[in-house]
Amino acid sequence: MLRVCCVFVLVLWPGFATAQISGHVRVIDGDTIDVGDLRIRLHAIDAPEMDQTCETELGIAFGCGAWVAAQIRERFEGAHATCTARDVDRYDRIVATCEVSGADMGEAIVAQGWAFAFRRYGMDYDLTEKAAFVNGQGLHGLRVQSPAAFRAMRVKGRVPVDPDCVIKGNISNNGRIFHVPGQEFYDRTGINERRGERWFCSTAEAQNAGWRAARR
């Protein structure tokens, strides 16, 4: 697979903006697909991460990242796509706009409220997202953190990598304290494993390791 990707880039780079890719779609997540043997990041959209959660208006949390991927998979999996390459991102994915049966995949995904317009990289779907918002489509009917903000919190150690281990074992001037979801300082607490801080899967595990519960 790596060899195929490298050949593609080297051969087509002089006219990269108009390079065409075609093949059958395999959905990876809300904004990433495989077309044939090539990994494609859809241009100018941003979907929730696979492990990201959202809340309904009643405050019920659910895995909206996985839900979004399932909706897109149901609509596009196995379809034949024609993509126009625009760039390569830092993960070596080809950034492209893709069409299926003459329809822009990115526009269709944003119109259904399965992803947001990623205005940092293009205004292509700005009006499409605004229409989806007005109509309460998909994610717009939920309480959802922007995918970019979710990723930033993860980098700062504020979002667990393992959804089953969400208790934060923090080390401060007050000692080793663990915070559980819903407590006052949970969201603002970051975990720096290089300092000895860690995630726990249960309060018993945290207590046995020498951490005490936060008072609030």
PDB file of C-alpha atoms in Angstrom:
ATOM      1  CA  MET A   1       0.000   0.000   0.000  1.00  0.00           C
ATOM      2  CA  LEU A   2       2.796   2.433   0.860  1.00  0.00           C
ATOM      3  CA  ARG A   3       4.476   1.832  -2.476  1.00  0.00           C
ATOM      4  CA  VAL A   4       1.249   2.582  -4.358  1.00  0.00           C
ATOM      5  CA  CYS A   5       0.728   5.852  -2.467  1.00  0.00           C
ATOM      6  CA  CYS A   6       4.278   7.028  -3.108  1.00  0.00           C
ATOM      7  CA  VAL A   7       4.023   6.337  -6.824  1.00  0.00           C
ATOM      8  CA  PHE A   8       0.774   8.293  -6.925  1.00  0.00           C
ATOM      9  CA  VAL A   9       2.314  11.366  -5.313  1.00  0.00           C
ATOM     10  CA  LEU A  10       5.535  11.354  -7.286  1.00  0.00           C
ATOM     11  CA  VAL A  11       3.872  10.928 -10.639  1.00  0.00           C
ATOM     12  CA  LEU A  12       1.001  13.345 -10.135  1.00  0.00           C
ATOM     13  CA  TRP A  13       2.519  16.083  -8.001  1.00  0.00           C
ATOM     14  CA  PRO A  14       3.111  18.574 -10.874  1.00  0.00           C
ATOM     15  CA  GLY A  15      -0.632  18.647 -11.549  1.00  0.00           C
ATOM     16  CA  PHE A  16      -1.735  17.596  -8.086  1.00  0.00           C
ATOM     17  CA  ALA A  17      -4.716  19.947  -7.878  1.00  0.00           C
ATOM     18  CA  THR A  18      -6.442  18.116 -10.734  1.00  0.00           C
ATOM     19  CA  ALA A  19      -5.266  14.573  -9.987  1.00  0.00           C
ATOM     20  CA  GLN A  20      -8.161  12.113 -10.225  1.00  0.00           C
ATOM     21  CA  ILE A  21      -8.654   9.070  -8.009  1.00  0.00           C
ATOM     22  CA  SER A  22     -11.457   6.588  -8.455  1.00  0.00           C
ATOM     23  CA  GLY A  23     -12.536   3.365  -6.826  1.00  0.00           C
ATOM     24  CA  HIS A  24     -14.927   1.854  -4.334  1.00  0.00           C
ATOM     25  CA  VAL A  25     -15.444   3.512  -0.962  1.00  0.00           C
ATOM     26  CA  ARG A  26     -14.592   2.021   2.414  1.00  0.00           C
ATOM     27  CA  VAL A  27     -15.635   4.294   5.277  1.00  0.00           C
ATOM     28  CA  ILE A  28     -13.028   4.703   8.047  1.00  0.00           C
ATOM     29  CA  ASP A  29     -14.742   7.402  10.112  1.00  0.00           C
ATOM     30  CA  GLY A  30     -16.895  10.482   9.620  1.00  0.00           C
ATOM     31  CA  ASP A  31     -14.441  12.371   7.420  1.00  0.00           C
ATOM     32  CA  THR A  32     -11.981   9.711   6.256  1.00  0.00           C
ATOM     33  CA  ILE A  33     -12.452   7.027   3.612  1.00  0.00           C
ATOM     34  CA  ASP A  34     -10.429   4.628   1.535  1.00  0.00           C
ATOM     35  CA  VAL A  35     -10.907   4.809  -2.217  1.00  0.00           C
ATOM     36  CA  GLY A  36      -9.327   1.702  -3.641  1.00  0.00           C
ATOM     37  CA  ASP A  37      -5.950   1.436  -1.898  1.00  0.00           C
ATOM     38  CA  LEU A  38      -5.657   5.142  -1.044  1.00  0.00           C
ATOM     39  CA  ARG A  39      -6.583   6.855   2.229  1.00  0.00           C
ATOM     40  CA  ILE A  40      -8.630  10.020   1.640  1.00  0.00           C
ATOM     41  CA  ARG A  41      -9.372  12.842   4.090  1.00  0.00           C
ATOM     42  CA  LEU A  42     -12.471  14.617   2.807  1.00  0.00           C
ATOM     43  CA  HIS A  43     -11.795  18.289   2.161  1.00  0.00           C
ATOM     44  CA  ALA A  44     -13.254  21.045   4.376  1.00  0.00           C
ATOM     45  CA  ILE A  45     -15.398  18.905   6.687  1.00  0.00           C
ATOM     46  CA  ASP A  46     -14.792  17.819  10.279  1.00  0.00           C
ATOM     47  CA  ALA A  47     -16.677  14.967  11.944  1.00  0.00           C
ATOM     48  CA  PRO A  48     -16.639  13.814  15.581  1.00  0.00           C
ATOM     49  CA  GLU A  49     -13.811  11.464  16.522  1.00  0.00           C
ATOM     50  CA  MET A  50     -14.726   7.777  16.734  1.00  0.00           C
ATOM     51  CA  ASP A  51     -14.552   7.777  20.543  1.00  0.00           C
ATOM     52  CA  GLN A  52     -16.266  11.144  20.959  1.00  0.00           C
ATOM     53  CA  THR A  53     -19.544  11.346  22.852  1.00  0.00           C
ATOM     54  CA  CYS A  54     -22.444  13.789  22.606  1.00  0.00           C
ATOM     55  CA  GLU A  55     -25.561  14.369  24.691  1.00  0.00           C
ATOM     56  CA  THR A  56     -29.215  14.440  23.741  1.00  0.00           C
ATOM     57  CA  GLU A  57     -31.357  17.352  24.914  1.00  0.00           C
ATOM     58  CA  LEU A  58     -32.311  15.137  27.878  1.00  0.00           C
ATOM     59  CA  GLY A  59     -28.640  14.821  28.848  1.00  0.00           C
ATOM     60  CA  ILE A  60     -28.221  11.211  27.731  1.00  0.00           C
ATOM     61  CA  ALA A  61     -24.683  10.579  26.488  1.00  0.00           C
ATOM     62  CA  PHE A  62     -23.977   8.354  23.509  1.00  0.00           C
ATOM     63  CA  GLY A  63     -21.137   7.657  21.101  1.00  0.00           C
ATOM     64  CA  CYS A  64     -21.878  10.179  18.375  1.00  0.00           C
ATOM     65  CA  GLY A  65     -18.551   9.599  16.593  1.00  0.00           C
ATOM     66  CA  ALA A  66     -19.349   5.943  16.025  1.00  0.00           C
ATOM     67  CA  TRP A  67     -22.966   6.832  15.163  1.00  0.00           C
ATOM     68  CA  VAL A  68     -21.845   9.303  12.483  1.00  0.00           C
ATOM     69  CA  ALA A  69     -19.498   6.736  10.943  1.00  0.00           C
ATOM     70  CA  ALA A  70     -22.337   4.192  10.854  1.00  0.00           C
ATOM     71  CA  GLN A  71     -24.656   6.629   9.039  1.00  0.00           C
ATOM     72  CA  ILE A  72     -22.017   7.451   6.441  1.00  0.00           C
ATOM     73  CA  ARG A  73     -21.126   3.786   6.050  1.00  0.00           C
ATOM     74  CA  GLU A  74     -24.755   2.904   5.398  1.00  0.00           C
ATOM     75  CA  ARG A  75     -25.010   5.545   2.679  1.00  0.00           C
ATOM     76  CA  PHE A  76     -21.632   5.316   0.934  1.00  0.00           C
ATOM     77  CA  GLU A  77     -19.917   2.008   1.752  1.00  0.00           C
ATOM     78  CA  GLY A  78     -19.027   0.153  -1.457  1.00  0.00           C
ATOM     79  CA  ALA A  79     -20.155   2.985  -3.748  1.00  0.00           C
ATOM     80  CA  HIS A  80     -17.916   4.050  -6.619  1.00  0.00           C
ATOM     81  CA  ALA A  81     -16.315   7.444  -5.964  1.00  0.00           C
ATOM     82  CA  THR A  82     -14.348   9.834  -8.142  1.00  0.00           C
ATOM     83  CA  CYS A  83     -12.109  12.154  -6.132  1.00  0.00           C
ATOM     84  CA  THR A  84     -10.078  15.234  -6.985  1.00  0.00           C
ATOM     85  CA  ALA A  85      -6.898  15.486  -4.921  1.00  0.00           C
ATOM     86  CA  ARG A  86      -6.161  18.878  -3.396  1.00  0.00           C
ATOM     87  CA  ASP A  87      -3.403  18.353  -0.832  1.00  0.00           C
ATOM     88  CA  VAL A  88      -1.675  15.880   1.490  1.00  0.00           C
ATOM     89  CA  ASP A  89      -2.127  16.283   5.254  1.00  0.00           C
ATOM     90  CA  ARG A  90       0.379  15.699   8.048  1.00  0.00           C
ATOM     91  CA  TYR A  91      -0.741  12.068   8.347  1.00  0.00           C
ATOM     92  CA  ASP A  92       0.092  11.502   4.657  1.00  0.00           C
ATOM     93  CA  ARG A  93      -3.575  11.195   3.749  1.00  0.00           C
ATOM     94  CA  ILE A  94      -4.689  12.650   0.441  1.00  0.00           C
ATOM     95  CA  VAL A  95      -7.079  15.555   0.999  1.00  0.00           C
ATOM     96  CA  ALA A  96      -9.731  15.449  -1.705  1.00  0.00           C
ATOM     97  CA  THR A  97     -13.268  16.249  -2.721  1.00  0.00           C
ATOM     98  CA  CYS A  98     -15.143  13.117  -3.785  1.00  0.00           C
ATOM     99  CA  GLU A  99     -18.283  12.526  -5.813  1.00  0.00           C
ATOM    100  CA  VAL A 100     -20.614   9.545  -5.725  1.00  0.00           C
ATOM    101  CA  SER A 101     -23.252   9.378  -8.479  1.00  0.00           C
ATOM    102  CA  GLY A 102     -22.522  13.024  -9.269  1.00  0.00           C
ATOM    103  CA  ALA A 103     -23.098  14.234  -5.683  1.00  0.00           C
ATOM    104  CA  ASP A 104     -20.383  15.807  -3.533  1.00  0.00           C
ATOM    105  CA  MET A 105     -19.807  13.485  -0.561  1.00  0.00           C
ATOM    106  CA  GLY A 106     -18.653  16.282   1.728  1.00  0.00           C
ATOM    107  CA  GLU A 107     -21.693  18.396   0.955  1.00  0.00           C
ATOM    108  CA  ALA A 108     -24.042  15.451   1.489  1.00  0.00           C
ATOM    109  CA  ILE A 109     -22.431  14.595   4.842  1.00  0.00           C
ATOM    110  CA  VAL A 110     -22.620  18.190   6.111  1.00  0.00           C
ATOM    111  CA  ALA A 111     -26.198  18.562   4.833  1.00  0.00           C
ATOM    112  CA  GLN A 112     -27.264  15.569   6.933  1.00  0.00           C
ATOM    113  CA  GLY A 113     -25.593  17.072  10.001  1.00  0.00           C
ATOM    114  CA  TRP A 114     -23.074  14.227  10.246  1.00  0.00           C
ATOM    115  CA  ALA A 115     -20.105  16.607  10.133  1.00  0.00           C
ATOM    116  CA  PHE A 116     -19.338  20.309  10.373  1.00  0.00           C
ATOM    117  CA  ALA A 117     -17.936  22.674   7.771  1.00  0.00           C
ATOM    118  CA  PHE A 118     -14.188  22.917   8.496  1.00  0.00           C
ATOM    119  CA  ARG A 119     -13.900  26.622   7.659  1.00  0.00           C
ATOM    120  CA  ARG A 120     -10.234  26.715   8.586  1.00  0.00           C
ATOM    121  CA  TYR A 121      -9.555  24.761   5.399  1.00  0.00           C
ATOM    122  CA  GLY A 122     -12.281  26.091   3.130  1.00  0.00           C
ATOM    123  CA  MET A 123     -15.689  27.752   3.035  1.00  0.00           C
ATOM    124  CA  ASP A 124     -17.080  25.180   0.602  1.00  0.00           C
ATOM    125  CA  TYR A 125     -19.827  23.948   2.941  1.00  0.00           C
ATOM    126  CA  ASP A 126     -20.471  27.037   5.052  1.00  0.00           C
ATOM    127  CA  LEU A 127     -24.022  27.629   3.793  1.00  0.00           C
ATOM    128  CA  THR A 128     -24.756  23.904   3.779  1.00  0.00           C
ATOM    129  CA  GLU A 129     -23.932  23.669   7.487  1.00  0.00           C
ATOM    130  CA  LYS A 130     -26.001  26.742   8.305  1.00  0.00           C
ATOM    131  CA  ALA A 131     -29.031  25.153   6.615  1.00  0.00           C
ATOM    132  CA  ALA A 132     -28.467  21.903   8.534  1.00  0.00           C
ATOM    133  CA  PHE A 133     -28.256  23.889  11.784  1.00  0.00           C
ATOM    134  CA  VAL A 134     -31.531  25.714  11.117  1.00  0.00           C
ATOM    135  CA  ASN A 135     -33.245  22.381  10.415  1.00  0.00           C
ATOM    136  CA  GLY A 136     -31.719  20.651  13.444  1.00  0.00           C
ATOM    137  CA  GLN A 137     -30.186  17.945  11.291  1.00  0.00           C
ATOM    138  CA  GLY A 138     -28.060  15.211  12.866  1.00  0.00           C
ATOM    139  CA  LEU A 139     -25.468  16.615  15.268  1.00  0.00           C
ATOM    140  CA  HIS A 140     -27.217  19.981  15.317  1.00  0.00           C
ATOM    141  CA  GLY A 141     -29.986  18.435  17.387  1.00  0.00           C
ATOM    142  CA  LEU A 142     -27.484  17.359  20.052  1.00  0.00           C
ATOM    143  CA  ARG A 143     -25.134  18.877  22.599  1.00  0.00           C
ATOM    144  CA  VAL A 144     -21.822  18.343  20.905  1.00  0.00           C
ATOM    145  CA  GLN A 145     -18.307  19.665  21.360  1.00  0.00           C
ATOM    146  CA  SER A 146     -16.555  20.640  18.149  1.00  0.00           C
ATOM    147  CA  PRO A 147     -14.211  17.868  16.970  1.00  0.00           C
ATOM    148  CA  ALA A 148     -11.296  20.327  16.997  1.00  0.00           C
ATOM    149  CA  ALA A 149     -11.939  21.216  20.641  1.00  0.00           C
ATOM    150  CA  PHE A 150     -12.263  17.537  21.545  1.00  0.00           C
ATOM    151  CA  ARG A 151      -8.893  16.791  19.929  1.00  0.00           C
ATOM    152  CA  ALA A 152      -7.285  19.732  21.731  1.00  0.00           C
ATOM    153  CA  MET A 153      -8.546  18.449  25.094  1.00  0.00           C
ATOM    154  CA  ARG A 154      -7.178  14.997  24.329  1.00  0.00           C
ATOM    155  CA  VAL A 155      -3.750  16.463  23.582  1.00  0.00           C
ATOM    156  CA  LYS A 156      -3.845  18.199  26.977  1.00  0.00           C
ATOM    157  CA  GLY A 157      -4.693  14.904  28.679  1.00  0.00           C
ATOM    158  CA  ARG A 158      -8.264  15.913  29.455  1.00  0.00           C
ATOM    159  CA  VAL A 159     -10.010  13.281  27.343  1.00  0.00           C
ATOM    160  CA  PRO A 160      -9.467   9.564  28.063  1.00  0.00           C
ATOM    161  CA  VAL A 161      -8.042   7.360  25.347  1.00  0.00           C
ATOM    162  CA  ASP A 162      -9.841   4.315  26.800  1.00  0.00           C
ATOM    163  CA  PRO A 163     -13.581   5.020  27.263  1.00  0.00           C
ATOM    164  CA  ASP A 164     -13.687   2.436  30.074  1.00  0.00           C
ATOM    165  CA  CYS A 165     -10.990   4.216  32.109  1.00  0.00           C
ATOM    166  CA  VAL A 166     -12.187   7.766  32.699  1.00  0.00           C
ATOM    167  CA  ILE A 167     -11.092   8.498  36.277  1.00  0.00           C
ATOM    168  CA  LYS A 168      -8.306  11.090  36.436  1.00  0.00           C
ATOM    169  CA  GLY A 169      -5.458  10.488  38.879  1.00  0.00           C
ATOM    170  CA  ASN A 170      -3.971  13.943  39.384  1.00  0.00           C
ATOM    171  CA  ILE A 171      -0.873  14.918  41.407  1.00  0.00           C
ATOM    172  CA  SER A 172      -0.883  18.384  42.987  1.00  0.00           C
ATOM    173  CA  ASN A 173       0.365  20.225  46.048  1.00  0.00           C
ATOM    174  CA  ASN A 174      -2.506  18.556  47.898  1.00  0.00           C
ATOM    175  CA  GLY A 175      -1.251  15.092  47.040  1.00  0.00           C
ATOM    176  CA  ARG A 176      -2.596  12.334  44.812  1.00  0.00           C
ATOM    177  CA  ILE A 177      -6.249  13.013  44.096  1.00  0.00           C
ATOM    178  CA  PHE A 178      -8.614  11.326  41.684  1.00  0.00           C
ATOM    179  CA  HIS A 179     -11.543  12.998  39.930  1.00  0.00           C
ATOM    180  CA  VAL A 180     -14.568  11.209  38.507  1.00  0.00           C
ATOM    181  CA  PRO A 181     -16.805  12.537  35.691  1.00  0.00           C
ATOM    182  CA  GLY A 182     -19.288  15.110  36.952  1.00  0.00           C
ATOM    183  CA  GLN A 183     -17.092  16.532  39.707  1.00  0.00           C
ATOM    184  CA  GLU A 184     -16.332  20.247  39.727  1.00  0.00           C
ATOM    185  CA  PHE A 185     -12.722  20.080  38.549  1.00  0.00           C
ATOM    186  CA  TYR A 186     -12.950  17.018  36.304  1.00  0.00           C
ATOM    187  CA  ASP A 187     -13.099  18.747  32.919  1.00  0.00           C
ATOM    188  CA  ARG A 188     -10.261  21.179  33.631  1.00  0.00           C
ATOM    189  CA  THR A 189      -7.950  18.493  35.035  1.00  0.00           C
ATOM    190  CA  GLY A 190      -5.313  17.237  32.602  1.00  0.00           C
ATOM    191  CA  ILE A 191      -3.304  14.034  32.953  1.00  0.00           C
ATOM    192  CA  ASN A 192       0.451  14.222  32.412  1.00  0.00           C
ATOM    193  CA  GLU A 193       1.749  10.671  32.543  1.00  0.00           C
ATOM    194  CA  ARG A 194       5.360  11.874  32.569  1.00  0.00           C
ATOM    195  CA  ARG A 195       4.691  13.359  36.013  1.00  0.00           C
ATOM    196  CA  GLY A 196       3.265  10.070  37.252  1.00  0.00           C
ATOM    197  CA  GLU A 197      -0.373  11.029  36.738  1.00  0.00           C
ATOM    198  CA  ARG A 198      -2.619   8.353  35.292  1.00  0.00           C
ATOM    199  CA  TRP A 199      -6.068   7.188  34.267  1.00  0.00           C
ATOM    200  CA  PHE A 200      -8.011   4.678  36.369  1.00  0.00           C
ATOM    201  CA  CYS A 201     -10.822   2.331  35.405  1.00  0.00           C
ATOM    202  CA  SER A 202     -12.484   2.289  38.843  1.00  0.00           C
ATOM    203  CA  THR A 203     -12.410   4.158  42.139  1.00  0.00           C
ATOM    204  CA  ALA A 204     -11.189   0.996  43.858  1.00  0.00           C
ATOM    205  CA  GLU A 205      -8.223   0.834  41.489  1.00  0.00           C
ATOM    206  CA  ALA A 206      -7.372   4.475  42.222  1.00  0.00           C
ATOM    207  CA  GLN A 207      -7.624   4.009  45.991  1.00  0.00           C
ATOM    208  CA  ASN A 208      -5.514   0.856  45.936  1.00  0.00           C
ATOM    209  CA  ALA A 209      -2.841   2.787  44.008  1.00  0.00           C
ATOM    210  CA  GLY A 210      -2.687   5.464  46.697  1.00  0.00           C
ATOM    211  CA  TRP A 211      -4.984   8.168  45.330  1.00  0.00           C
ATOM    212  CA  ARG A 212      -7.791   9.725  47.376  1.00  0.00           C
ATOM    213  CA  ALA A 213     -11.120  11.020  46.077  1.00  0.00           C
ATOM    214  CA  ALA A 214     -11.529  14.716  45.316  1.00  0.00           C
ATOM    215  CA  ARG A 215     -13.882  16.414  47.774  1.00  0.00           C
ATOM    216  CA  ARG A 216     -15.898  18.064  45.020  1.00  0.00           C
TER     217      ARG A 216
END
